[in-house]
Short mmCIF file of C-alpha atoms in Angstrom, two decimals:
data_model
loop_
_atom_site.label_atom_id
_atom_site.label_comp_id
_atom_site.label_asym_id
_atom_site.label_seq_id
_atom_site.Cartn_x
_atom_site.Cartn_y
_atom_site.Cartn_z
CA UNK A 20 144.05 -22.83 117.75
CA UNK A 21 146.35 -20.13 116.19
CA UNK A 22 149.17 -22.32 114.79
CA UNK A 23 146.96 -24.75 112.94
CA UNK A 24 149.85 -26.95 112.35
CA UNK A 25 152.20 -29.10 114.52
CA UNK A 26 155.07 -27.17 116.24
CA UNK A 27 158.03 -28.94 117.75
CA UNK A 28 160.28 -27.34 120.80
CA UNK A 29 163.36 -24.90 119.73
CA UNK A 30 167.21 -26.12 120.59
CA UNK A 31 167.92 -29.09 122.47
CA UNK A 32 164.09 -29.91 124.06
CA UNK A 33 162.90 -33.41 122.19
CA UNK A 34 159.76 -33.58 121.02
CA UNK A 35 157.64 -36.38 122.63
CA UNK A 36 153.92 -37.54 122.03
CA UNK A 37 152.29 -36.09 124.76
CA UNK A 38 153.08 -32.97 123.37
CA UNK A 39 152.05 -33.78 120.12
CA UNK A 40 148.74 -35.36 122.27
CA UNK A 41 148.21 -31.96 123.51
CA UNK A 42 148.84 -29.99 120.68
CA UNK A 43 146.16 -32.13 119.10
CA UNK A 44 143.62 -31.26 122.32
CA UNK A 45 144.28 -27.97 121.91
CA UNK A 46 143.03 -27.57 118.36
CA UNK A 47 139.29 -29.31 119.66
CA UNK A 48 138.18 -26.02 121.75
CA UNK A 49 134.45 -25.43 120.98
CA UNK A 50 133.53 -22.30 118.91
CA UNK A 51 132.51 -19.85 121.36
CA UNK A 52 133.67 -21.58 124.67
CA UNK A 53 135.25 -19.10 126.93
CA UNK A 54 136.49 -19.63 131.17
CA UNK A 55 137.45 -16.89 133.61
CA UNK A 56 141.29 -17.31 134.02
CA UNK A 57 141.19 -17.33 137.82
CA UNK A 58 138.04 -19.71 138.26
CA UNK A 59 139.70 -21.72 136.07
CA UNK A 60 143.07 -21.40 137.86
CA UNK A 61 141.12 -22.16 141.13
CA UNK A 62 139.58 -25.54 140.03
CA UNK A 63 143.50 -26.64 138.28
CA UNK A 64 144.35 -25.87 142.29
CA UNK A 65 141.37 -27.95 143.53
CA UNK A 66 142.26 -30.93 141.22
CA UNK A 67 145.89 -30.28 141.62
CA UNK A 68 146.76 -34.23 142.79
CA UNK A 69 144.95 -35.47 139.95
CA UNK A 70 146.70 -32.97 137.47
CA UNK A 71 150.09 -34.20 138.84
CA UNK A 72 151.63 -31.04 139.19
CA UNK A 73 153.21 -29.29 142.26
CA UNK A 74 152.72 -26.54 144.14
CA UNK A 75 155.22 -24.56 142.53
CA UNK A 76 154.35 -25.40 138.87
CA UNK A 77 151.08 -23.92 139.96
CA UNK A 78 153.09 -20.49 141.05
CA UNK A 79 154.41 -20.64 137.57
CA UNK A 80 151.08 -20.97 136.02
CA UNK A 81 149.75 -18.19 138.09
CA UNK A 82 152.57 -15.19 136.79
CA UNK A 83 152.11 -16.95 133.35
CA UNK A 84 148.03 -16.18 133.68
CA UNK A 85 148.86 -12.34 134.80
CA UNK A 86 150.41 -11.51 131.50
CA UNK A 87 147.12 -12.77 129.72
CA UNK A 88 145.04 -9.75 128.88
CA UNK A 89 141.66 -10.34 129.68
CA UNK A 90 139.51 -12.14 132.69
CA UNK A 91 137.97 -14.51 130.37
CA UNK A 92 140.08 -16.65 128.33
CA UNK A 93 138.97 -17.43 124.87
CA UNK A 94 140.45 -18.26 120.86
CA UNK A 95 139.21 -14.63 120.17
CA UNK A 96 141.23 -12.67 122.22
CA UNK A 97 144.26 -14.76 121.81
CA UNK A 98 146.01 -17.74 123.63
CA UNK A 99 149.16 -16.88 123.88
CA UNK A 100 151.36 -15.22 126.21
CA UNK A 101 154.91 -13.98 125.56
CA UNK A 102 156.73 -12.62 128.98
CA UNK A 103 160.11 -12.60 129.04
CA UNK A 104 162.07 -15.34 131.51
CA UNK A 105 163.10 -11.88 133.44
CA UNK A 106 159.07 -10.69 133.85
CA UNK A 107 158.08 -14.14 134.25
CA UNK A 108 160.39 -14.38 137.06
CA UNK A 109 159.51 -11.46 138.91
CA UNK A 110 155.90 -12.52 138.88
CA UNK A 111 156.95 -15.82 140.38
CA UNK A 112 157.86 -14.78 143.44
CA UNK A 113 161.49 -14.27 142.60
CA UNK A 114 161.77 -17.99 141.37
CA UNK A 115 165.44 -18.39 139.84
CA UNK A 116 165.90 -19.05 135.98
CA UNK A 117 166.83 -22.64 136.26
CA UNK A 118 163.85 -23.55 138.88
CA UNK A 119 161.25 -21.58 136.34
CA UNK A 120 162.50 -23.75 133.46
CA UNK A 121 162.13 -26.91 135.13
CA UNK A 122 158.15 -25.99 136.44
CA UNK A 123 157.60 -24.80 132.61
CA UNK A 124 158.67 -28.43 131.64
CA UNK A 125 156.17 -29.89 134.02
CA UNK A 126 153.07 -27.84 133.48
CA UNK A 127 153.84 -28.65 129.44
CA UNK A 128 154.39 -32.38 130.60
CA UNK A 129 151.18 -32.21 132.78
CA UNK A 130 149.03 -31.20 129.61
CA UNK A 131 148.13 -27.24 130.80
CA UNK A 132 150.18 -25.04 128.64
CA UNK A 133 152.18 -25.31 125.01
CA UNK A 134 155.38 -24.41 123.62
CA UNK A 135 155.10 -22.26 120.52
CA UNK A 136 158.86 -21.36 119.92
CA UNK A 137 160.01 -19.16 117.49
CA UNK A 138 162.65 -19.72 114.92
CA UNK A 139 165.15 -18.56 117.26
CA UNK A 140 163.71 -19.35 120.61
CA UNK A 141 162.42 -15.80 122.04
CA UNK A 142 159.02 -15.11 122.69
CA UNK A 143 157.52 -11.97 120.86
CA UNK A 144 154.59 -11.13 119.00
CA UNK A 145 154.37 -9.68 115.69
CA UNK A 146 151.62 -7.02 115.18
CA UNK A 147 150.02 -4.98 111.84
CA UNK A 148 150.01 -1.69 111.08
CA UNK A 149 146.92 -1.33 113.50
CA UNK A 150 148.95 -2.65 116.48
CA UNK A 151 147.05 -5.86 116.56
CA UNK A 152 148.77 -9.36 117.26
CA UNK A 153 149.25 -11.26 113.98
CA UNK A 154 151.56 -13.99 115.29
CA UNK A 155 153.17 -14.98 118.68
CA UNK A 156 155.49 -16.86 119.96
CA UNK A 157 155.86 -17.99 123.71
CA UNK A 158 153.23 -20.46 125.15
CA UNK A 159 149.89 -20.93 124.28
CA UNK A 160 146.89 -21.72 127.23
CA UNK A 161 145.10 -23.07 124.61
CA UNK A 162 145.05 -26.70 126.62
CA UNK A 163 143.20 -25.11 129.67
CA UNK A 164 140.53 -23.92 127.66
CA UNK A 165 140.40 -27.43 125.80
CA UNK A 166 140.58 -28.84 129.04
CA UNK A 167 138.35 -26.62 131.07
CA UNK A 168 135.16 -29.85 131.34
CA UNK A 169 138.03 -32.03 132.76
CA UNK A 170 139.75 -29.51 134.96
CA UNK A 171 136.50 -28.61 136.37
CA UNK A 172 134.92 -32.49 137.04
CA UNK A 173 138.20 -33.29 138.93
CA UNK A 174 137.99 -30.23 140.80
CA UNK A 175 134.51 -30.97 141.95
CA UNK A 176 135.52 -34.89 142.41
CA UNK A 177 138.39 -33.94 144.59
CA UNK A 178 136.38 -31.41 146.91
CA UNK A 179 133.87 -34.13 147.33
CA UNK A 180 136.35 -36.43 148.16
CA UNK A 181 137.61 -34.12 150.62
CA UNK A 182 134.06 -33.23 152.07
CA UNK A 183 133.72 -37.04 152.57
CA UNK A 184 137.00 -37.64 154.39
CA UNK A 185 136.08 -35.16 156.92
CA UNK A 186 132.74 -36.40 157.23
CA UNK A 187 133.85 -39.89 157.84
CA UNK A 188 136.53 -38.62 160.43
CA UNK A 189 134.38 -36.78 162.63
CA UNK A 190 131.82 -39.64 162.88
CA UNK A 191 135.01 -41.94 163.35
CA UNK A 192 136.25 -39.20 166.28
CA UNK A 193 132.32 -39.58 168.30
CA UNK A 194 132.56 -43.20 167.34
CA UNK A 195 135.66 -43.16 169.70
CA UNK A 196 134.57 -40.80 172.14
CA UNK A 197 131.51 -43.06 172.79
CA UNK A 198 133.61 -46.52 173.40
CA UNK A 199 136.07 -44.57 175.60
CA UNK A 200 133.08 -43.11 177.83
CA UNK A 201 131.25 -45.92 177.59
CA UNK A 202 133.85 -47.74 178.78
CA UNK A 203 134.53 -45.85 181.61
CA UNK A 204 130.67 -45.23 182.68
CA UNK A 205 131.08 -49.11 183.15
CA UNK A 206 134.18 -49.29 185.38
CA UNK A 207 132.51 -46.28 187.40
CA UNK A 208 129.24 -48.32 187.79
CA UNK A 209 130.85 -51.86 188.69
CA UNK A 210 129.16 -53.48 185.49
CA UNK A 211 130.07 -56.73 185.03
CA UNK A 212 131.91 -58.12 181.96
CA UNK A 213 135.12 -58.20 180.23
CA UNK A 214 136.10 -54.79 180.65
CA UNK A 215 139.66 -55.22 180.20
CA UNK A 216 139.46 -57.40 177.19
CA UNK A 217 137.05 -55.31 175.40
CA UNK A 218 139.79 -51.95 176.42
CA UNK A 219 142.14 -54.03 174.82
CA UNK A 220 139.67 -54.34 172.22
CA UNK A 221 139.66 -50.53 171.66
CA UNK A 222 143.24 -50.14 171.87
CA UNK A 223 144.26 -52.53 169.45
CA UNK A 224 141.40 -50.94 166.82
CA UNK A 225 143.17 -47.51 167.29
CA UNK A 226 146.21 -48.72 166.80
CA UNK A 227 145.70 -50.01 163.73
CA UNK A 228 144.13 -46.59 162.33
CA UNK A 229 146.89 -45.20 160.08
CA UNK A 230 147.97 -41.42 160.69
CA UNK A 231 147.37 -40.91 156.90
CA UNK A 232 144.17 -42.65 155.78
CA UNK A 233 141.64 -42.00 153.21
CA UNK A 234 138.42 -42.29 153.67
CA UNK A 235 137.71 -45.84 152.35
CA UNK A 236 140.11 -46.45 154.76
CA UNK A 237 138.22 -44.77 158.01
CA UNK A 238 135.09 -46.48 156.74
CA UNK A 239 136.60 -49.39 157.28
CA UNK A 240 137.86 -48.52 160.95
CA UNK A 241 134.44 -46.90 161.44
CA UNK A 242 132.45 -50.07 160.82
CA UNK A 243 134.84 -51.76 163.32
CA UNK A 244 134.17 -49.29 165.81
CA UNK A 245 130.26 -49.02 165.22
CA UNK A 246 130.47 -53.02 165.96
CA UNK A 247 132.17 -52.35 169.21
CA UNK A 248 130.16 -49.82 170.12
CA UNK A 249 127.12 -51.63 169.84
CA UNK A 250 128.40 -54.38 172.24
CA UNK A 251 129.25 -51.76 174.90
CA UNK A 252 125.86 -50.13 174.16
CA UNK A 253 124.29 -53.92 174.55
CA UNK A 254 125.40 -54.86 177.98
CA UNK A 255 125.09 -51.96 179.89
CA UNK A 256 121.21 -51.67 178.47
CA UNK A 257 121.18 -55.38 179.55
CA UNK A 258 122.57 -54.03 183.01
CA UNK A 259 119.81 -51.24 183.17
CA UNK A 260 117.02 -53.86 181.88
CA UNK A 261 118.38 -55.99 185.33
CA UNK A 262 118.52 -52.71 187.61
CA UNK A 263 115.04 -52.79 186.45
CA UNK A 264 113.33 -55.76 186.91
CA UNK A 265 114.78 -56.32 190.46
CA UNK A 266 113.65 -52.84 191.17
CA UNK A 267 110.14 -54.35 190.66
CA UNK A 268 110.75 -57.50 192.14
CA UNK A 269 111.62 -55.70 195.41
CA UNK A 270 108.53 -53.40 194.75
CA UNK A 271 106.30 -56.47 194.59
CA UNK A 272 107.85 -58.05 197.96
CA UNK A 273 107.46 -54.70 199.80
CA UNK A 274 103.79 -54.42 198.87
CA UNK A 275 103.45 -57.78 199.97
CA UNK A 276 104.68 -57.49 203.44
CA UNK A 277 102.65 -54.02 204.25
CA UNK A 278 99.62 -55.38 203.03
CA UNK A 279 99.15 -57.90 205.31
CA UNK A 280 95.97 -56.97 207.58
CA UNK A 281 96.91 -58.66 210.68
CA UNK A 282 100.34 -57.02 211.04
CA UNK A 283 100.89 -55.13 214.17
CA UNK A 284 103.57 -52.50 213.37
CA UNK A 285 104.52 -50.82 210.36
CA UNK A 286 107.97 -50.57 208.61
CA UNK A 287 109.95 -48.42 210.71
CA UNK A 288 111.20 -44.49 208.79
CA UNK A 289 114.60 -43.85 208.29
CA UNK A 290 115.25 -40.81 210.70
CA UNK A 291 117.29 -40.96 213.90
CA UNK A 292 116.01 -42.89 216.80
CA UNK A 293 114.81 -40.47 219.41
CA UNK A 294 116.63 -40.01 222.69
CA UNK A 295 114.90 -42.23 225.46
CA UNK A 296 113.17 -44.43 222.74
CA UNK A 297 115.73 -47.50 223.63
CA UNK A 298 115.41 -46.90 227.67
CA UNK A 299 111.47 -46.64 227.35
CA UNK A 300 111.23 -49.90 225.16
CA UNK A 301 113.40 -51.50 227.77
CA UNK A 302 111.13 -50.51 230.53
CA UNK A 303 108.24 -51.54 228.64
CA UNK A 304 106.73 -54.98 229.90
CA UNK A 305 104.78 -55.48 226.89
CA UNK A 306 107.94 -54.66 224.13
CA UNK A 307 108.47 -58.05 222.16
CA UNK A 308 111.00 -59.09 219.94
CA UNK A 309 109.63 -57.69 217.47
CA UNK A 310 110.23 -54.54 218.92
CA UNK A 311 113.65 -55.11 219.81
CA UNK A 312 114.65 -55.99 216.76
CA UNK A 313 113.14 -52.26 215.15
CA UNK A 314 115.03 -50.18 217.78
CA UNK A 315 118.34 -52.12 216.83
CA UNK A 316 117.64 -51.85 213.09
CA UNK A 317 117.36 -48.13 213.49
CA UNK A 318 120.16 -45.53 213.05
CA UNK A 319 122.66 -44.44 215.87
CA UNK A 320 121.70 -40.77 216.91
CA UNK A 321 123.94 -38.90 214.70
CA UNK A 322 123.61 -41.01 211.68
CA UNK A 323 125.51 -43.73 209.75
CA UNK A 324 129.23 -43.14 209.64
CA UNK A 325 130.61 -42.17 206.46
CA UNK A 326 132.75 -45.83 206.33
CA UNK A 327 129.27 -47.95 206.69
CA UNK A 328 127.96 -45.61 203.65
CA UNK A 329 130.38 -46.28 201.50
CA UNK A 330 130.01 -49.88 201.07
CA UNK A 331 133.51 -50.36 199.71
CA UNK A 332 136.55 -52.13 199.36
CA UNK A 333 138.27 -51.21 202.95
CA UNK A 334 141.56 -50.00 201.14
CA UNK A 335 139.46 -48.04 198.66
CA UNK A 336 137.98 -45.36 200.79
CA UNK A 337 134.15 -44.93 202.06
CA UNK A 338 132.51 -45.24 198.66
CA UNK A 339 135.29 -44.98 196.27
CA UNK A 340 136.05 -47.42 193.79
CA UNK A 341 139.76 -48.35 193.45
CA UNK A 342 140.73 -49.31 189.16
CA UNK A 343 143.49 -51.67 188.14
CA UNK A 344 147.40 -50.98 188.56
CA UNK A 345 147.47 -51.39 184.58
CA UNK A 346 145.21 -48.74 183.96
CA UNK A 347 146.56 -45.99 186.11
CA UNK A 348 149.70 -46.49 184.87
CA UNK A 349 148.23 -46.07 181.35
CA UNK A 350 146.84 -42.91 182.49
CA UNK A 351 149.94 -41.93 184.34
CA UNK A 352 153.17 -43.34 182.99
CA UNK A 353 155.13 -40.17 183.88
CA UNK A 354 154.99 -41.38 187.86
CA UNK A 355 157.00 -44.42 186.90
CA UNK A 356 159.97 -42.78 186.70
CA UNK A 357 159.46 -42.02 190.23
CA UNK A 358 159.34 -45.88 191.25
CA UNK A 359 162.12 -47.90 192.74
CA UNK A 360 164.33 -48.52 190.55
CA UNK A 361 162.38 -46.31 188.00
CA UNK A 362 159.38 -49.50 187.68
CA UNK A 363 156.19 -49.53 189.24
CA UNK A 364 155.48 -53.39 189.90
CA UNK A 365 152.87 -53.24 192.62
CA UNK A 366 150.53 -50.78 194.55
CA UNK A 367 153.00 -50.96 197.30
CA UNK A 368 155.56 -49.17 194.24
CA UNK A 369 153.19 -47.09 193.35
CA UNK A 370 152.56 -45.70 197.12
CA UNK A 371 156.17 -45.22 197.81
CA UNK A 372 156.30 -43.26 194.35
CA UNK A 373 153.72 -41.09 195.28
CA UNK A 374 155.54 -40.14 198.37
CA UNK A 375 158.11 -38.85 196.23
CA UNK A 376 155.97 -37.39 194.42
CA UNK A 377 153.92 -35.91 196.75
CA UNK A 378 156.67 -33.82 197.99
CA UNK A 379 158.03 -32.86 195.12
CA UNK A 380 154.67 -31.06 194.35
CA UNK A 381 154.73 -29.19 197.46
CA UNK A 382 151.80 -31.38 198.82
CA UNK A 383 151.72 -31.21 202.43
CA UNK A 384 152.09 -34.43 204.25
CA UNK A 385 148.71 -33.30 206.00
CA UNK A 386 146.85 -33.15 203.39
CA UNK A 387 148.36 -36.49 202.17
CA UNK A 388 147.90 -38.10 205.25
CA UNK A 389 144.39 -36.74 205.00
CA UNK A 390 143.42 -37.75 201.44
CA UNK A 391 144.44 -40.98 202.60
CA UNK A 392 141.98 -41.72 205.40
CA UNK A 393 139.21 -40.30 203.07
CA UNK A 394 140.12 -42.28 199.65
CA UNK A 395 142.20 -45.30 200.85
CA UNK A 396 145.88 -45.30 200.04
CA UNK A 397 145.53 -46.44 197.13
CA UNK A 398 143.39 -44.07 195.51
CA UNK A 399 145.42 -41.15 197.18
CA UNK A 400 148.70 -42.38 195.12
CA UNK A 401 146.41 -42.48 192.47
CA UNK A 402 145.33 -39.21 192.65
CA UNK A 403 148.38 -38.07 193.03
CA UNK A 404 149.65 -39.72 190.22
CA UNK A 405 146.88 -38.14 188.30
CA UNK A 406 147.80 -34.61 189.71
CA UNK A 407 151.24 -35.31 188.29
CA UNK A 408 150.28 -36.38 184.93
CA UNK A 409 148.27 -33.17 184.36
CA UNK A 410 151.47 -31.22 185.23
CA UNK A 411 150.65 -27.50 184.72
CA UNK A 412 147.23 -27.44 184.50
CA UNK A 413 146.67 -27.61 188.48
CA UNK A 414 148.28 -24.30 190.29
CA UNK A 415 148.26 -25.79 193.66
CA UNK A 416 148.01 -29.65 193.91
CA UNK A 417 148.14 -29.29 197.63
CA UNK A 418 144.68 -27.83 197.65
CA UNK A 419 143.35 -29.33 194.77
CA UNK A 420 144.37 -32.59 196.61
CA UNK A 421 142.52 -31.36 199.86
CA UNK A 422 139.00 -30.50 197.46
CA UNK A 423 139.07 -33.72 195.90
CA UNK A 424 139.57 -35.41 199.28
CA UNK A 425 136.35 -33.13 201.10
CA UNK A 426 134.50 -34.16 197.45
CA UNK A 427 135.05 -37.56 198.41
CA UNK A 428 133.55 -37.29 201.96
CA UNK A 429 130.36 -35.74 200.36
CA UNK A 430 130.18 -38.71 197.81
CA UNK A 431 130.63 -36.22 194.99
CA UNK A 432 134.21 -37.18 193.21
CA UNK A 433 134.95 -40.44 191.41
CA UNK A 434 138.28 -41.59 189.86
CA UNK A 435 137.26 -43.33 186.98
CA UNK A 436 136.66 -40.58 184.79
CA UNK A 437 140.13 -38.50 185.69
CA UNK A 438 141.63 -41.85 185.00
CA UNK A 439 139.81 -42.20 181.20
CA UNK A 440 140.34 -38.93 180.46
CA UNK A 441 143.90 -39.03 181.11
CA UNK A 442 144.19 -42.19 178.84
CA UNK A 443 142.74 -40.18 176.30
CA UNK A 444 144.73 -37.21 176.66
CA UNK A 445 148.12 -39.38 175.98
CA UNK A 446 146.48 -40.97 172.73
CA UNK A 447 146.17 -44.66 174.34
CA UNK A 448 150.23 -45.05 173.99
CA UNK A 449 151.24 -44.87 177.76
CA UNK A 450 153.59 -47.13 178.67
CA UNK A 451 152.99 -50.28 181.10
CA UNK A 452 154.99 -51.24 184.11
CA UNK A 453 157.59 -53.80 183.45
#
């Protein structure tokens, strides 16, 4: 270092030992060591957190770098700089006089730079006859180059640190994705089990993630998550595993009954029954019961009707699954302002609301009326509760309503994931009817 000796601050400024600490540092730079300025600069921004400075201490130390001479910085060209407060000023962005003297004191406090007053507090340089530097006086870099190992280990700790937060937060964000789709595959499929419970499950879990965390903390929730996962994951295999073995079983019994050499018919195709087929067995003296019971086993000419396809809950609609109150109104909390008395208690609340609704989105009542006798009321309110929800996204609900309702008849449209996608979409926070 260029002083050699202790120097203590000019006028008022105490002297304290972590300046004498740094002076101290400064004087153990290796013989030859040398750091580009700006790469240097860069990892002191990396590392900033661990440095304890802010980010406008680090605009100071930028304008105080531009009046260093060289790239590299090193004991042979010099460690200290001498700007005036004016040209220091203008290099910080315009900083005012008092807010540049307080980010000096930090960066000093911090460990990075070093006061080397003069005798009467201004910062010059003295220089031979050759116009070479023999003393200066301003503040001395020295401590970066001291500190350059340290500076650069934190930088490289803190953009692993960072790497590994982000890691741990996507995995965290597909962890999530998976319960929530999961979940909902479930509902869609009628699986049995605790459903509910294990939503709650999720919920609460979510809750409890903090909006700032770090990553030991997402670890944490990740663990929890990849144990919950793993349970959904576990019953509906079991589910597929049972889909499975009574495929087989029904397999076995089916070969069973055609194999049987003294049978005298066949199992009967599914295609229409012919016209005249009925009238002829009727008129045939040698039809049995047997026979009778084929032709009234067959299909109606024109085929099943749509109701006897669905297999479903007769308020749900021909083959559409109706989902709890709770968890449309998680998906949809914006139609309970549209309930009487601004609650939605029952489905019978949630029907009249969507008749409010309905016409306030321009939704004919034909097309109502219509999604209706293809979904089920229910379902219709909740579709048009979803419709709502999604606000300006759909151009013309009436239509839309209309597409989902013909999707419906075709067997090709399914609430339950609208519904889970929706709960997503408003961050699991909805609120509940009262």
């Amino acid at each position: 270092m260029e002083s050699g000796y202790v120097t203590t601050p000019f006028g008022r400024r105490p002297m304290s030992l972590g300046m004498l600490a740094s002076q101290q540092l400064a004087e153990t730079i290796e013989p030859g060591m040398k750091r580009s300025k700006w790469k240097l600069f860069r990892a002191i921004c990396e590392a900033r957190p661990a440095l304890g400075v802010s980010d406008r201490a680090l605009t100071v130390l930028d304008a105080l770098l531009t009046f260093y001479p060289d790239d590299e910085i090193s004991e042979e060209k010099g460690l200290i700089v001498f700007p005036s407060n004016a040209q220091l000023s203008l290099r910080a962005r315009g900083m005012t006089p008092a807010t540049l003297r307080r980010h000096l004191a930090v960066l000093v406090e911090a460990g990075l730079i070093l006061r080397k007053d003069s005798p009467n507090g201004k910062r010059y340089a003295r220089r031979d006859r050759a116009g070479a530097i023999g003393e200066a006086f301003g503040f001395s870099v020295a401590p970066l180059l001291a500190r350059a190992v340290e500076i650069e280990t934190l930088a490289a700790q803190a953009v692993a640190d960072r790497e590994l937060l982000r890691v741990t937060r996507e995995r965290l964000t597909v962890c999530r994705r998976d319960i929530s789709k999961l979940i909902a595959a479930a509902l869609e499929e009628g699986v049995s089990g605790d459903w509910e419970g294990i939503s709650a499950m999720f919920r609460a879990l979510l809750a409890r993630i903090p909006r700032v965390a770090t990553a030991e903390d997402l670890a944490l929730h990740l663990d929890e998550m990849g144990l919950l996962r793993a349970e959904v994951v576990n019953m509906l295999e079991r589910r597929i595993k049972t889909k499975k073995i009574d495929a087989n079983e029904s397999q076995i019994e089916h070969h069973k009954q055609n194999s049987n050499p003294d049978s005298t018919y066949e199992l009967e195709p599914s295609f229409e029954t012919k016209q005249g087929e009925k009238a002829a067995a009727d008129n045939d003296p040698n039809a049995g019961p047997s026979d009778e019971r084929r032709l009234k086993q067959q299909k109606p000419s024109g085929g099943m009707s749509n109701r006897a396809e669905g297999a479903a809950d007769p308020g749900a609609g021909p083959g559409l699954k109706s989902f709890p109150l709770g968890l449309v109104l998680q998906a949809c909390p914006s139609i309970l302002d549209y309930g009487p008395g601004g609650s939605i208690g029952n489905w019978r609340d949630l029907m009249s609301a969507a008749v409010v609704v309905r016409s306030m989105l321009g939704v004919s009542p034909s097309a109502y009326e219509e999604a209706c006798s293809g979904m089920g009321p229910e379902n219709a309110a909740t579709v048009i509760a979803c419709i709502l929800e999604r606000g300006g996204h759909i151009n013309s609900p009436g239509g839309y309503l209309r597409d989902l309702t013909r999707r419906t008849e075709r067997g090709e449209f399914a609430i339950g994931p609208m519904l889970m996608a929706l709960v997503r979409a408003n961050g699991l926070t909805a609120r509940h009817a009262s």
